[in-house]
Every structure is written in structure tokens, then in C-alpha cells.
PDB file of C-alpha atoms in Angstrom:
ATOM      1  CA  ARG J  75      65.762 -82.167  59.083  1.00 52.00           C
ATOM      2  CA  GLY J  76      63.796 -82.486  56.481  1.00 53.00           C
ATOM      3  CA  ASP J  77      65.212 -80.280  54.167  1.00 58.00           C
ATOM      4  CA  ASP J  78      68.372 -81.893  55.103  1.00 58.00           C
ATOM      5  CA  MET J  79      66.706 -85.201  53.583  1.00 59.00           C
ATOM      6  CA  ILE J  80      65.484 -83.604  50.525  1.00 55.00           C
ATOM      7  CA  ARG J  81      68.890 -82.446  49.377  1.00 50.00           C
ATOM      8  CA  ALA J  82      70.679 -85.493  50.883  1.00 48.00           C
ATOM      9  CA  GLU J  83      68.154 -88.448  49.716  1.00 55.00           C
ATOM     10  CA  LEU J  84      66.055 -87.632  46.644  1.00 64.00           C
ATOM     11  CA  SER J  85      67.695 -88.681  43.402  1.00 60.00           C
ATOM     12  CA  GLY J  86      66.516 -89.808  39.985  1.00 64.00           C
ATOM     13  CA  HIS J  87      64.918 -87.116  37.776  1.00 71.00           C
ATOM     14  CA  TYR J  88      64.022 -84.852  41.002  1.00 79.00           C
ATOM     15  CA  ARG J  89      64.552 -80.978  40.454  1.00 83.00           C
ATOM     16  CA  SER J  90      64.960 -79.021  43.606  1.00 83.00           C
ATOM     17  CA  ASP J  91      63.615 -75.848  41.505  1.00 87.00           C
ATOM     18  CA  ALA J  92      61.053 -77.877  39.911  1.00 91.00           C
ATOM     19  CA  ARG J  93      57.027 -77.248  40.640  1.00 94.00           C
ATOM     20  CA  TYR J  94      54.928 -80.088  41.349  1.00 95.00           C
ATOM     21  CA  PRO J  95      51.252 -80.096  41.537  1.00 96.00           C
ATOM     22  CA  ALA J  96      50.844 -83.525  42.795  1.00 97.00           C
ATOM     23  CA  ALA J  97      53.236 -85.971  44.223  1.00 96.00           C
ATOM     24  CA  MET J  98      52.762 -89.732  45.264  1.00 95.00           C
ATOM     25  CA  VAL J  99      54.256 -91.069  48.502  1.00 95.00           C
ATOM     26  CA  ASN J 100      54.537 -94.849  49.711  1.00 90.00           C
ATOM     27  CA  VAL J 101      54.225 -94.175  53.413  1.00 92.00           C
ATOM     28  CA  THR J 102      54.920 -97.939  54.106  1.00 89.00           C
ATOM     29  CA  ASN J 103      56.346-101.193  52.567  1.00 82.00           C
ATOM     30  CA  ARG J 104      54.083-103.295  54.719  1.00 83.00           C
ATOM     31  CA  CYS J 105      51.431-104.802  53.003  1.00 82.00           C
ATOM     32  CA  ASN J 106      48.860-107.561  54.003  1.00 77.00           C
ATOM     33  CA  LEU J 107      48.487-108.761  50.349  1.00 76.00           C
ATOM     34  CA  ALA J 108      50.874-110.016  47.558  1.00 69.00           C
ATOM     35  CA  CYS J 109      49.881-108.830  44.506  1.00 72.00           C
ATOM     36  CA  ARG J 110      50.964-110.533  41.509  1.00 70.00           C
ATOM     37  CA  HIS J 111      51.239-107.139  39.331  1.00 65.00           C
ATOM     38  CA  CYS J 112      52.052-104.614  41.973  1.00 69.00           C
ATOM     39  CA  PHE J 113      54.732-102.540  40.598  1.00 57.00           C
ATOM     40  CA  VAL J 114      56.185-100.906  43.950  1.00 58.00           C
ATOM     41  CA  PHE J 115      57.213-104.864  44.552  1.00 56.00           C
ATOM     42  CA  ARG J 116      58.192-106.422  41.817  1.00 54.00           C
ATOM     43  CA  ASP J 117      59.890-109.415  43.328  1.00 49.00           C
ATOM     44  CA  ALA J 118      58.417-110.201  46.594  1.00 49.00           C
ATOM     45  CA  ASN J 119      56.387-109.011  49.471  1.00 47.00           C
ATOM     46  CA  PRO J 120      58.256-106.962  51.793  1.00 49.00           C
ATOM     47  CA  ASN J 121      56.027-108.780  54.770  1.00 48.00           C
ATOM     48  CA  GLU J 122      58.349-112.011  53.695  1.00 47.00           C
ATOM     49  CA  THR J 123      61.555-110.356  54.998  1.00 49.00           C
ATOM     50  CA  PRO J 124      60.418-108.208  58.009  1.00 49.00           C
ATOM     51  CA  GLU J 125      64.076-107.140  58.335  1.00 51.00           C
ATOM     52  CA  SER J 126      63.450-105.069  55.438  1.00 50.00           C
ATOM     53  CA  ILE J 127      61.313-102.522  57.121  1.00 52.00           C
ATOM     54  CA  ARG J 128      62.309-102.584  60.831  1.00 57.00           C
ATOM     55  CA  ASP J 129      64.257 -99.588  59.895  1.00 67.00           C
ATOM     56  CA  GLU J 130      61.489 -97.469  58.080  1.00 79.00           C
ATOM     57  CA  LEU J 131      61.198 -93.640  58.134  1.00 85.00           C
ATOM     58  CA  GLY J 132      59.259 -92.568  61.463  1.00 88.00           C
ATOM     59  CA  ASP J 133      56.190 -90.898  61.118  1.00 92.00           C
ATOM     60  CA  ALA J 134      57.272 -87.543  62.777  1.00 93.00           C
ATOM     61  CA  GLU J 135      60.486 -87.302  59.939  1.00 91.00           C
ATOM     62  CA  MET J 136      58.172 -88.650  57.132  1.00 93.00           C
ATOM     63  CA  LEU J 137      55.527 -85.743  57.602  1.00 95.00           C
ATOM     64  CA  GLU J 138      58.382 -83.244  58.161  1.00 93.00           C
ATOM     65  CA  THR J 139      59.894 -84.202  55.057  1.00 92.00           C
ATOM     66  CA  LEU J 140      56.639 -84.005  53.205  1.00 95.00           C
ATOM     67  CA  ALA J 141      55.731 -80.562  54.830  1.00 95.00           C
ATOM     68  CA  ALA J 142      59.170 -79.636  53.293  1.00 92.00           C
ATOM     69  CA  LEU J 143      58.907 -80.795  49.937  1.00 93.00           C
ATOM     70  CA  ARG J 144      55.235 -79.304  50.036  1.00 95.00           C
ATOM     71  CA  ASP J 145      56.583 -75.472  50.658  1.00 94.00           C
ATOM     72  CA  ARG J 146      59.563 -76.318  48.039  1.00 92.00           C
ATOM     73  CA  HIS J 147      57.836 -77.465  45.024  1.00 94.00           C
ATOM     74  CA  GLY J 148      53.878 -76.114  45.674  1.00 96.00           C
ATOM     75  CA  ILE J 149      52.526 -79.648  46.131  1.00 97.00           C
ATOM     76  CA  MET J 150      48.862 -79.352  46.272  1.00 98.00           C
ATOM     77  CA  LEU J 151      47.569 -83.002  46.110  1.00 98.00           C
ATOM     78  CA  MET J 152      49.269 -85.909  47.773  1.00 98.00           C
ATOM     79  CA  LEU J 153      48.348 -89.458  46.467  1.00 98.00           C
ATOM     80  CA  TRP J 154      48.840 -91.833  49.646  1.00 98.00           C
ATOM     81  CA  MET J 155      50.083 -94.932  48.576  1.00 93.00           C
ATOM     82  CA  GLY J 156      51.935 -98.121  49.870  1.00 85.00           C
ATOM     83  CA  GLY J 157      52.379-101.399  50.855  1.00 85.00           C
ATOM     84  CA  GLU J 158      49.082-100.588  52.544  1.00 92.00           C
ATOM     85  CA  PRO J 159      48.561 -96.797  53.758  1.00 95.00           C
ATOM     86  CA  LEU J 160      45.644 -98.044  56.072  1.00 95.00           C
ATOM     87  CA  LEU J 161      48.202 -99.754  58.186  1.00 92.00           C
ATOM     88  CA  LYS J 162      49.194 -96.437  59.193  1.00 94.00           C
ATOM     89  CA  PRO J 163      46.570 -94.866  60.021  1.00 96.00           C
ATOM     90  CA  ARG J 164      47.419 -92.222  62.340  1.00 96.00           C
ATOM     91  CA  LEU J 165      50.064 -90.804  60.285  1.00 97.00           C
ATOM     92  CA  LEU J 166      47.427 -90.414  57.716  1.00 98.00           C
ATOM     93  CA  ALA J 167      44.957 -88.484  59.758  1.00 98.00           C
ATOM     94  CA  GLU J 168      48.137 -86.018  60.125  1.00 98.00           C
ATOM     95  CA  GLY J 169      49.114 -85.864  56.651  1.00 98.00           C
ATOM     96  CA  ILE J 170      46.090 -85.078  54.829  1.00 98.00           C
ATOM     97  CA  ARG J 171      46.289 -81.946  56.894  1.00 98.00           C
ATOM     98  CA  LEU J 172      49.314 -80.920  55.108  1.00 98.00           C
ATOM     99  CA  PHE J 173      47.673 -80.653  51.480  1.00 98.00           C
ATOM    100  CA  PRO J 174      44.805 -79.015  49.830  1.00 97.00           C
ATOM    101  CA  ARG J 175      43.799 -82.335  48.129  1.00 98.00           C
ATOM    102  CA  ASN J 176      44.384 -85.996  49.352  1.00 98.00           C
ATOM    103  CA  THR J 177      43.680 -89.505  47.528  1.00 98.00           C
ATOM    104  CA  ILE J 178      44.480 -92.710  49.499  1.00 98.00           C
ATOM    105  CA  THR J 179      45.035 -95.771  47.224  1.00 96.00           C
ATOM    106  CA  THR J 180      44.108 -98.939  49.562  1.00 96.00           C
ATOM    107  CA  ASN J 181      43.724-102.909  48.766  1.00 93.00           C
ATOM    108  CA  GLY J 182      40.057-102.083  50.558  1.00 94.00           C
ATOM    109  CA  THR J 183      40.633-105.121  52.988  1.00 93.00           C
ATOM    110  CA  ALA J 184      40.833-102.998  56.067  1.00 92.00           C
ATOM    111  CA  PRO J 185      37.811-101.100  57.065  1.00 93.00           C
ATOM    112  CA  LEU J 186      37.811 -97.384  55.907  1.00 97.00           C
ATOM    113  CA  ILE J 187      38.488 -94.121  57.876  1.00 97.00           C
ATOM    114  CA  ASP J 188      35.899 -91.299  57.046  1.00 97.00           C
ATOM    115  CA  PHE J 189      38.445 -88.601  56.769  1.00 97.00           C
ATOM    116  CA  GLY J 190      35.916 -86.345  55.248  1.00 96.00           C
ATOM    117  CA  PRO J 191      34.927 -84.740  52.004  1.00 95.00           C
ATOM    118  CA  GLY J 192      38.666 -83.739  50.839  1.00 93.00           C
ATOM    119  CA  VAL J 193      39.679 -87.235  50.879  1.00 98.00           C
ATOM    120  CA  LEU J 194      39.295 -89.542  48.114  1.00 98.00           C
ATOM    121  CA  TYR J 195      39.412 -93.450  48.602  1.00 98.00           C
ATOM    122  CA  VAL J 196      41.199 -95.214  45.593  1.00 98.00           C
ATOM    123  CA  VAL J 197      39.898 -98.913  46.120  1.00 98.00           C
ATOM    124  CA  SER J 198      41.873-101.672  43.834  1.00 94.00           C
ATOM    125  CA  LEU J 199      40.077-104.476  42.493  1.00 95.00           C
ATOM    126  CA  ASP J 200      41.034-106.243  39.213  1.00 90.00           C
ATOM    127  CA  GLY J 201      37.996-108.484  39.299  1.00 83.00           C
ATOM    128  CA  PRO J 202      35.397-110.210  38.370  1.00 93.00           C
ATOM    129  CA  GLU J 203      35.821-112.220  41.939  1.00 95.00           C
ATOM    130  CA  ASP J 204      37.817-115.333  40.119  1.00 95.00           C
ATOM    131  CA  LEU J 205      40.144-113.496  38.211  1.00 93.00           C
ATOM    132  CA  ASN J 206      40.770-110.536  41.009  1.00 92.00           C
ATOM    133  CA  ASP J 207      41.569-113.522  43.659  1.00 91.00           C
ATOM    134  CA  ALA J 208      44.081-114.980  41.473  1.00 89.00           C
ATOM    135  CA  ILE J 209      45.988-112.061  41.464  1.00 84.00           C
ATOM    136  CA  ARG J 210      45.146-110.834  45.011  1.00 87.00           C
ATOM    137  CA  GLY J 211      44.318-113.653  47.036  1.00 87.00           C
ATOM    138  CA  GLU J 212      41.669-116.084  47.952  1.00 92.00           C
ATOM    139  CA  GLY J 213      38.861-114.248  49.413  1.00 94.00           C
ATOM    140  CA  VAL J 214      40.164-110.523  48.614  1.00 94.00           C
ATOM    141  CA  PHE J 215      37.220-109.892  46.350  1.00 95.00           C
ATOM    142  CA  ARG J 216      34.340-110.496  49.075  1.00 95.00           C
ATOM    143  CA  ARG J 217      35.983-109.017  51.864  1.00 94.00           C
ATOM    144  CA  VAL J 218      36.345-105.565  49.638  1.00 96.00           C
ATOM    145  CA  LEU J 219      32.804-105.943  48.648  1.00 95.00           C
ATOM    146  CA  ARG J 220      31.902-106.309  52.518  1.00 95.00           C
ATOM    147  CA  ASN J 221      33.918-103.150  53.761  1.00 95.00           C
ATOM    148  CA  LEU J 222      31.984-101.460  51.082  1.00 95.00           C
ATOM    149  CA  ALA J 223      28.765-102.579  51.827  1.00 92.00           C
ATOM    150  CA  SER J 224      29.393-101.720  55.822  1.00 91.00           C
ATOM    151  CA  LEU J 225      30.346 -98.074  54.983  1.00 94.00           C
ATOM    152  CA  PRO J 226      27.595 -96.101  57.312  1.00 92.00           C
ATOM    153  CA  GLU J 227      25.382 -93.667  56.197  1.00 91.00           C
ATOM    154  CA  GLY J 228      26.841 -90.336  55.871  1.00 93.00           C
ATOM    155  CA  PHE J 229      30.388 -91.671  55.191  1.00 96.00           C
ATOM    156  CA  SER J 230      31.832 -88.372  53.599  1.00 97.00           C
ATOM    157  CA  SER J 231      34.638 -89.449  52.030  1.00 97.00           C
ATOM    158  CA  PRO J 232      34.273 -90.361  48.370  1.00 97.00           C
ATOM    159  CA  VAL J 233      35.052 -93.770  47.232  1.00 98.00           C
ATOM    160  CA  GLN J 234      35.964 -94.868  43.580  1.00 98.00           C
ATOM    161  CA  VAL J 235      37.061 -98.099  42.875  1.00 98.00           C
ATOM    162  CA  GLN J 236      40.062 -98.868  40.111  1.00 97.00           C
ATOM    163  CA  CYS J 237      40.610-101.926  37.826  1.00 96.00           C
ATOM    164  CA  VAL J 238      44.120-102.724  36.443  1.00 94.00           C
ATOM    165  CA  VAL J 239      42.991-103.800  33.194  1.00 96.00           C
ATOM    166  CA  THR J 240      45.043-106.966  31.850  1.00 94.00           C
ATOM    167  CA  ARG J 241      45.254-109.160  29.094  1.00 95.00           C
ATOM    168  CA  ARG J 242      43.792-111.982  31.425  1.00 93.00           C
ATOM    169  CA  ASN J 243      40.664-110.237  32.471  1.00 95.00           C
ATOM    170  CA  GLN J 244      40.142-107.467  29.385  1.00 97.00           C
ATOM    171  CA  ASP J 245      36.920-109.784  28.191  1.00 97.00           C
ATOM    172  CA  ARG J 246      35.410-109.454  31.652  1.00 97.00           C
ATOM    173  CA  LEU J 247      35.116-106.102  32.721  1.00 97.00           C
ATOM    174  CA  GLU J 248      31.616-105.489  32.872  1.00 98.00           C
ATOM    175  CA  GLU J 249      31.248-108.585  35.338  1.00 97.00           C
ATOM    176  CA  LEU J 250      32.988-106.179  37.650  1.00 97.00           C
ATOM    177  CA  ALA J 251      31.334-103.116  36.337  1.00 97.00           C
ATOM    178  CA  LEU J 252      27.682-104.568  37.250  1.00 96.00           C
ATOM    179  CA  ALA J 253      29.014-105.910  40.919  1.00 95.00           C
ATOM    180  CA  LEU J 254      30.071-102.492  41.615  1.00 95.00           C
ATOM    181  CA  ARG J 255      27.063-100.814  40.922  1.00 94.00           C
ATOM    182  CA  GLU J 256      25.429-102.689  43.539  1.00 89.00           C
ATOM    183  CA  THR J 257      27.983-101.422  46.065  1.00 92.00           C
ATOM    184  CA  ARG J 258      28.360 -98.074  47.944  1.00 92.00           C
ATOM    185  CA  ALA J 259      31.346 -97.252  45.637  1.00 95.00           C
ATOM    186  CA  GLY J 260      30.646 -94.033  44.063  1.00 95.00           C
ATOM    187  CA  TRP J 261      32.198 -94.307  40.537  1.00 97.00           C
ATOM    188  CA  MET J 262      34.768 -96.644  38.849  1.00 97.00           C
ATOM    189  CA  THR J 263      37.686 -96.272  37.029  1.00 98.00           C
ATOM    190  CA  PHE J 264      40.298 -98.289  34.463  1.00 97.00           C
ATOM    191  CA  SER J 265      44.224 -98.297  34.468  1.00 96.00           C
ATOM    192  CA  PHE J 266      45.799-100.430  32.289  1.00 97.00           C
ATOM    193  CA  TYR J 267      48.796-102.814  32.933  1.00 94.00           C
ATOM    194  CA  VAL J 268      52.115-100.998  33.187  1.00 93.00           C
ATOM    195  CA  PRO J 269      54.609-103.861  31.940  1.00 92.00           C
ATOM    196  CA  ARG J 270      58.202-103.736  32.733  1.00 89.00           C
ATOM    197  CA  GLU J 271      61.056-103.840  30.031  1.00 91.00           C
ATOM    198  CA  GLY J 272      60.646-107.428  28.319  1.00 93.00           C
ATOM    199  CA  ASP J 273      57.646-108.294  30.351  1.00 92.00           C
ATOM    200  CA  ALA J 274      56.028-110.986  27.883  1.00 93.00           C
ATOM    201  CA  GLY J 275      53.655-112.713  30.927  1.00 91.00           C
ATOM    202  CA  PRO J 276      50.054-113.083  30.606  1.00 91.00           C
ATOM    203  CA  ASP J 277      49.119-109.883  31.654  1.00 92.00           C
ATOM    204  CA  ALA J 278      51.279-107.886  28.883  1.00 95.00           C
ATOM    205  CA  TRP J 279      49.897-107.007  25.453  1.00 97.00           C
ATOM    206  CA  ALA J 280      52.972-107.227  23.271  1.00 97.00           C
ATOM    207  CA  THR J 281      52.006-104.020  21.788  1.00 97.00           C
ATOM    208  CA  ASN J 282      49.809-101.424  21.720  1.00 97.00           C
ATOM    209  CA  GLU J 283      47.884-102.427  19.248  1.00 98.00           C
ATOM    210  CA  GLU J 284      47.272-105.588  20.649  1.00 98.00           C
ATOM    211  CA  ARG J 285      45.895-103.470  23.495  1.00 98.00           C
ATOM    212  CA  ALA J 286      43.522-101.539  21.415  1.00 98.00           C
ATOM    213  CA  ALA J 287      40.867-104.095  21.630  1.00 98.00           C
ATOM    214  CA  ALA J 288      40.668-103.789  25.776  1.00 98.00           C
ATOM    215  CA  VAL J 289      40.785-100.019  25.202  1.00 98.00           C
ATOM    216  CA  ARG J 290      38.145-100.222  22.825  1.00 98.00           C
ATOM    217  CA  GLU J 291      35.654-102.410  25.574  1.00 98.00           C
ATOM    218  CA  VAL J 292      36.564 -99.793  28.264  1.00 98.00           C
ATOM    219  CA  LEU J 293      35.464 -97.010  25.729  1.00 98.00           C
ATOM    220  CA  ARG J 294      31.976 -99.047  25.184  1.00 98.00           C
ATOM    221  CA  LEU J 295      31.742 -99.502  28.762  1.00 98.00           C
ATOM    222  CA  LYS J 296      31.785 -95.860  29.413  1.00 98.00           C
ATOM    223  CA  ALA J 297      29.468 -95.239  26.420  1.00 98.00           C
ATOM    224  CA  LYS J 298      26.651 -97.525  28.233  1.00 98.00           C
ATOM    225  CA  TYR J 299      27.355 -96.540  32.028  1.00 97.00           C
ATOM    226  CA  PRO J 300      28.279 -92.817  31.630  1.00 94.00           C
ATOM    227  CA  GLY J 301      27.781 -91.786  35.033  1.00 94.00           C
ATOM    228  CA  PHE J 302      29.552 -94.683  36.822  1.00 98.00           C
ATOM    229  CA  ILE J 303      32.722 -95.238  34.707  1.00 97.00           C
ATOM    230  CA  ARG J 304      34.764 -92.044  35.137  1.00 96.00           C
ATOM    231  CA  ASN J 305      37.653 -92.380  32.577  1.00 97.00           C
ATOM    232  CA  THR J 306      37.054 -89.718  29.931  1.00 97.00           C
ATOM    233  CA  THR J 307      36.447 -90.272  26.669  1.00 98.00           C
ATOM    234  CA  ARG J 308      39.447 -88.641  25.366  1.00 98.00           C
ATOM    235  CA  SER J 309      42.016 -89.889  27.642  1.00 98.00           C
ATOM    236  CA  LEU J 310      41.059 -93.599  26.525  1.00 98.00           C
ATOM    237  CA  GLU J 311      41.206 -92.163  22.938  1.00 98.00           C
ATOM    238  CA  LEU J 312      45.149 -91.131  23.408  1.00 98.00           C
ATOM    239  CA  MET J 313      45.631 -94.760  24.767  1.00 98.00           C
ATOM    240  CA  LEU J 314      44.893 -96.224  20.890  1.00 97.00           C
ATOM    241  CA  PRO J 315      47.527 -96.054  18.380  1.00 94.00           C
ATOM    242  CA  PRO J 316      49.300 -94.111  16.913  1.00 93.00           C
ATOM    243  CA  HIS J 317      48.351 -91.459  19.846  1.00 96.00           C
ATOM    244  CA  ALA J 318      49.406 -93.624  22.643  1.00 96.00           C
ATOM    245  CA  GLU J 319      53.361 -93.581  21.731  1.00 94.00           C
ATOM    246  CA  ARG J 320      52.709 -89.779  20.900  1.00 96.00           C
ATOM    247  CA  VAL J 321      51.638 -89.277  24.596  1.00 97.00           C
ATOM    248  CA  THR J 322      54.256 -91.877  26.438  1.00 95.00           C
ATOM    249  CA  ALA J 323      57.547 -90.076  24.133  1.00 94.00           C
ATOM    250  CA  ALA J 324      56.646 -87.004  26.431  1.00 94.00           C
ATOM    251  CA  CYS J 325      55.413 -88.211  29.222  1.00 94.00           C
ATOM    252  CA  PRO J 326      53.027 -85.278  31.196  1.00 94.00           C
ATOM    253  CA  ALA J 327      53.348 -87.296  34.807  1.00 93.00           C
ATOM    254  CA  ARG J 328      57.326 -86.780  34.691  1.00 90.00           C
ATOM    255  CA  ASP J 329      56.692 -83.206  35.195  1.00 89.00           C
ATOM    256  CA  ALA J 330      53.671 -83.150  37.354  1.00 94.00           C
ATOM    257  CA  VAL J 331      54.027 -85.646  39.791  1.00 94.00           C
ATOM    258  CA  LEU J 332      57.124 -86.329  41.906  1.00 93.00           C
ATOM    259  CA  PRO J 333      57.130 -89.959  43.472  1.00 91.00           C
ATOM    260  CA  LEU J 334      58.648 -90.542  46.544  1.00 91.00           C
ATOM    261  CA  TYR J 335      59.564 -94.543  47.157  1.00 86.00           C
ATOM    262  CA  LEU J 336      60.580 -94.946  51.072  1.00 82.00           C
ATOM    263  CA  GLU J 337      63.763 -96.826  51.323  1.00 78.00           C
ATOM    264  CA  ASP J 338      64.570 -97.922  54.974  1.00 72.00           C
ATOM    265  CA  ASP J 339      65.075 -94.598  56.674  1.00 76.00           C
ATOM    266  CA  HIS J 340      64.553 -92.287  53.557  1.00 80.00           C
ATOM    267  CA  PHE J 341      62.781 -91.309  50.201  1.00 84.00           C
ATOM    268  CA  THR J 342      64.078 -92.077  46.876  1.00 83.00           C
ATOM    269  CA  THR J 343      62.735 -90.877  43.425  1.00 86.00           C
ATOM    270  CA  PRO J 344      62.379 -93.405  40.834  1.00 83.00           C
ATOM    271  CA  PHE J 345      62.665 -92.912  37.186  1.00 82.00           C
ATOM    272  CA  CYS J 346      58.512 -93.108  37.057  1.00 85.00           C
ATOM    273  CA  CYS J 347      55.665 -93.399  39.172  1.00 83.00           C
ATOM    274  CA  TYR J 348      56.044 -97.048  38.438  1.00 84.00           C
ATOM    275  CA  GLY J 349      59.569 -97.839  39.008  1.00 80.00           C
ATOM    276  CA  ASN J 350      62.923 -97.710  37.477  1.00 82.00           C
ATOM    277  CA  ASP J 351      62.093-100.827  35.009  1.00 84.00           C
ATOM    278  CA  VAL J 352      58.962 -99.615  33.392  1.00 89.00           C
ATOM    279  CA  ASP J 353      58.279 -99.988  29.249  1.00 94.00           C
ATOM    280  CA  CYS J 354      57.200 -96.836  28.614  1.00 94.00           C
ATOM    281  CA  THR J 355      56.124 -97.391  24.863  1.00 95.00           C
ATOM    282  CA  ARG J 356      53.616 -99.537  26.452  1.00 96.00           C
ATOM    283  CA  CYS J 357      52.414 -97.617  29.347  1.00 96.00           C
ATOM    284  CA  GLY J 358      48.875 -97.869  30.244  1.00 96.00           C
ATOM    285  CA  ALA J 359      48.642 -95.462  33.367  1.00 95.00           C
ATOM    286  CA  TRP J 360      45.478 -93.807  34.155  1.00 95.00           C
ATOM    287  CA  ILE J 361      47.149 -90.868  35.524  1.00 95.00           C
ATOM    288  CA  VAL J 362      49.522 -90.559  32.151  1.00 97.00           C
ATOM    289  CA  PHE J 363      46.672 -90.473  29.933  1.00 97.00           C
ATOM    290  CA  HIS J 364      44.189 -88.542  31.949  1.00 96.00           C
ATOM    291  CA  LEU J 365      46.816 -85.543  32.187  1.00 96.00           C
ATOM    292  CA  ALA J 366      47.576 -85.630  28.785  1.00 97.00           C
ATOM    293  CA  ALA J 367      43.948 -85.150  27.964  1.00 97.00           C
ATOM    294  CA  ARG J 368      43.653 -82.230  30.051  1.00 95.00           C
ATOM    295  CA  MET J 369      46.484 -80.716  28.795  1.00 94.00           C
ATOM    296  CA  GLU J 370      45.357 -80.664  25.110  1.00 92.00           C
TER     297      GLU J 370
END
């Protein structure tokens, strides 16, 4: 069943003979939030149309398919995403056994489950509070901080907070860093907004030259809080012109990460981890520049 689904359903840039060190999978299209900049659901929260999730792939079939992909492509790292992956805790508990390394990306509003030291949580916050809640919903910032505060002693799964830097929040990033340093989050990283083609909204920079001030602000914070902000200096430098265009023209994530989107009862592979409508020339994805820095 799993092998049949691989041949029948994967499309996009997927190559059946390729090696993919990492993969990302949205295990459900359900989410309890409706974040304005979500790259999975550009147009609407699927909770508003429950018929769209009625026929989602079952847990057993999904795990069988992922195991077959692992064996075919040598996948060592799985990024569990959604929707909100913690809405499917039993699937996660089974799925993380399939891969040597696992990352769970969550909005942080549900209590975190201790899956052990080999599972990294990436909790999304785009604060400070007023800006975060304008994007993610009223009260979300405080709910996430309460969940971080309630982590028990001995909680062994490391917790990273990741902020999406936008044109709207770029001047207030230090406020978020200072707030998170008072929590039980181990560290934080910054990714940068990935616009769709033609995006001229309030979150997007028109050019990489315009974005450079935001990148330099993260470089300043990295120098000020080196143990807490874990973006590498080189990955940030590569986001500055003219390096950024060189990196995105030969995107390292295209060959290193297999994206698996859930569509009804099967997986599809989009053009990019961020979807089929992205503007690659203005990409700010953490994974792209992190990989580029490591490959130098």
C-alpha cells in the first residue's frame, strides 16, 4: 500500500531515485489557529470547511507510506508539521520511531508532550504580544508562554522558539527575545517571511535590499545574545545582497528536503516546502540559508 501510494501520488519535483536527507510532512490539515502568514493555507483555515478534512489519510496508511519513503530515500530527519501536528499525538508517538531524528513544529497552544531528547520542538511565535496576536489570534502569545512555563522539571525534549521576521515586526524583535529569555525555552531562531509571487502586503519586503535592515537587526541580536539566538552568523550573512540571489538561484532545500503535503487521502509534493506560489527571489526560509551556510 505504501509503495503503491508513492508511485501513484507523489508529483512535483519528486524523484523516485533521489536521496533526501530530510523530509517534512503535514500530518493533518486541521489547526486551531488561522495565522495570517501561514504558507500551507494561503486562502483559508481548513477548519472553516470541515468537509475538506473528512477524508484525510488514516494514521496507519500514513505511517506505512512514510516508512516506505524512508527506506527508498534514506530519510534521516522528519519535520512533523500541519495544520497543528499535536492534534494527532498518537500518530506522532508512532511516527517518531521511524526516523533517527525528529522535529515537531507547533503553534505552542497545546501542552507539549515529552517525547524524549531525540525530538526537538519548534514553537512558533511572532511577537511581541500585540504583533503576534494580530497574526495568530487574540490571547495566543500568553497561552504559549503559559505552556512554556508549565513544562515540568526534567522535560527532556528540547524546545526552540522560532519567529518569522516580517516588515511589520522587524523593529521589535528584541522585545520578543527578552520575553523568551525569561521562559523555559532553550533558545530561539529567526526565519524571514517567504512571500508569494506578487505579494506587496504589509509583511513583505519589496526587495532583498529592503529586507537587509531586518537581517542586520538579527545579526545584531545574535552578537548580543549569542547563546540564545542560534541562527549562524554565516547563514544570516548569506541573506544579504548580493549573496541571497545566488543562494536562492541554486536552492539547496530542493535537493535536501522532500516536502509532503496532505491532500485528501494522499500526499503531494509541492514545488517548494513553502508551496507552489512562492517568490523564490525573495525567499527568507531558515532552512534554505542554513543549508547553504553548511555547504560552503
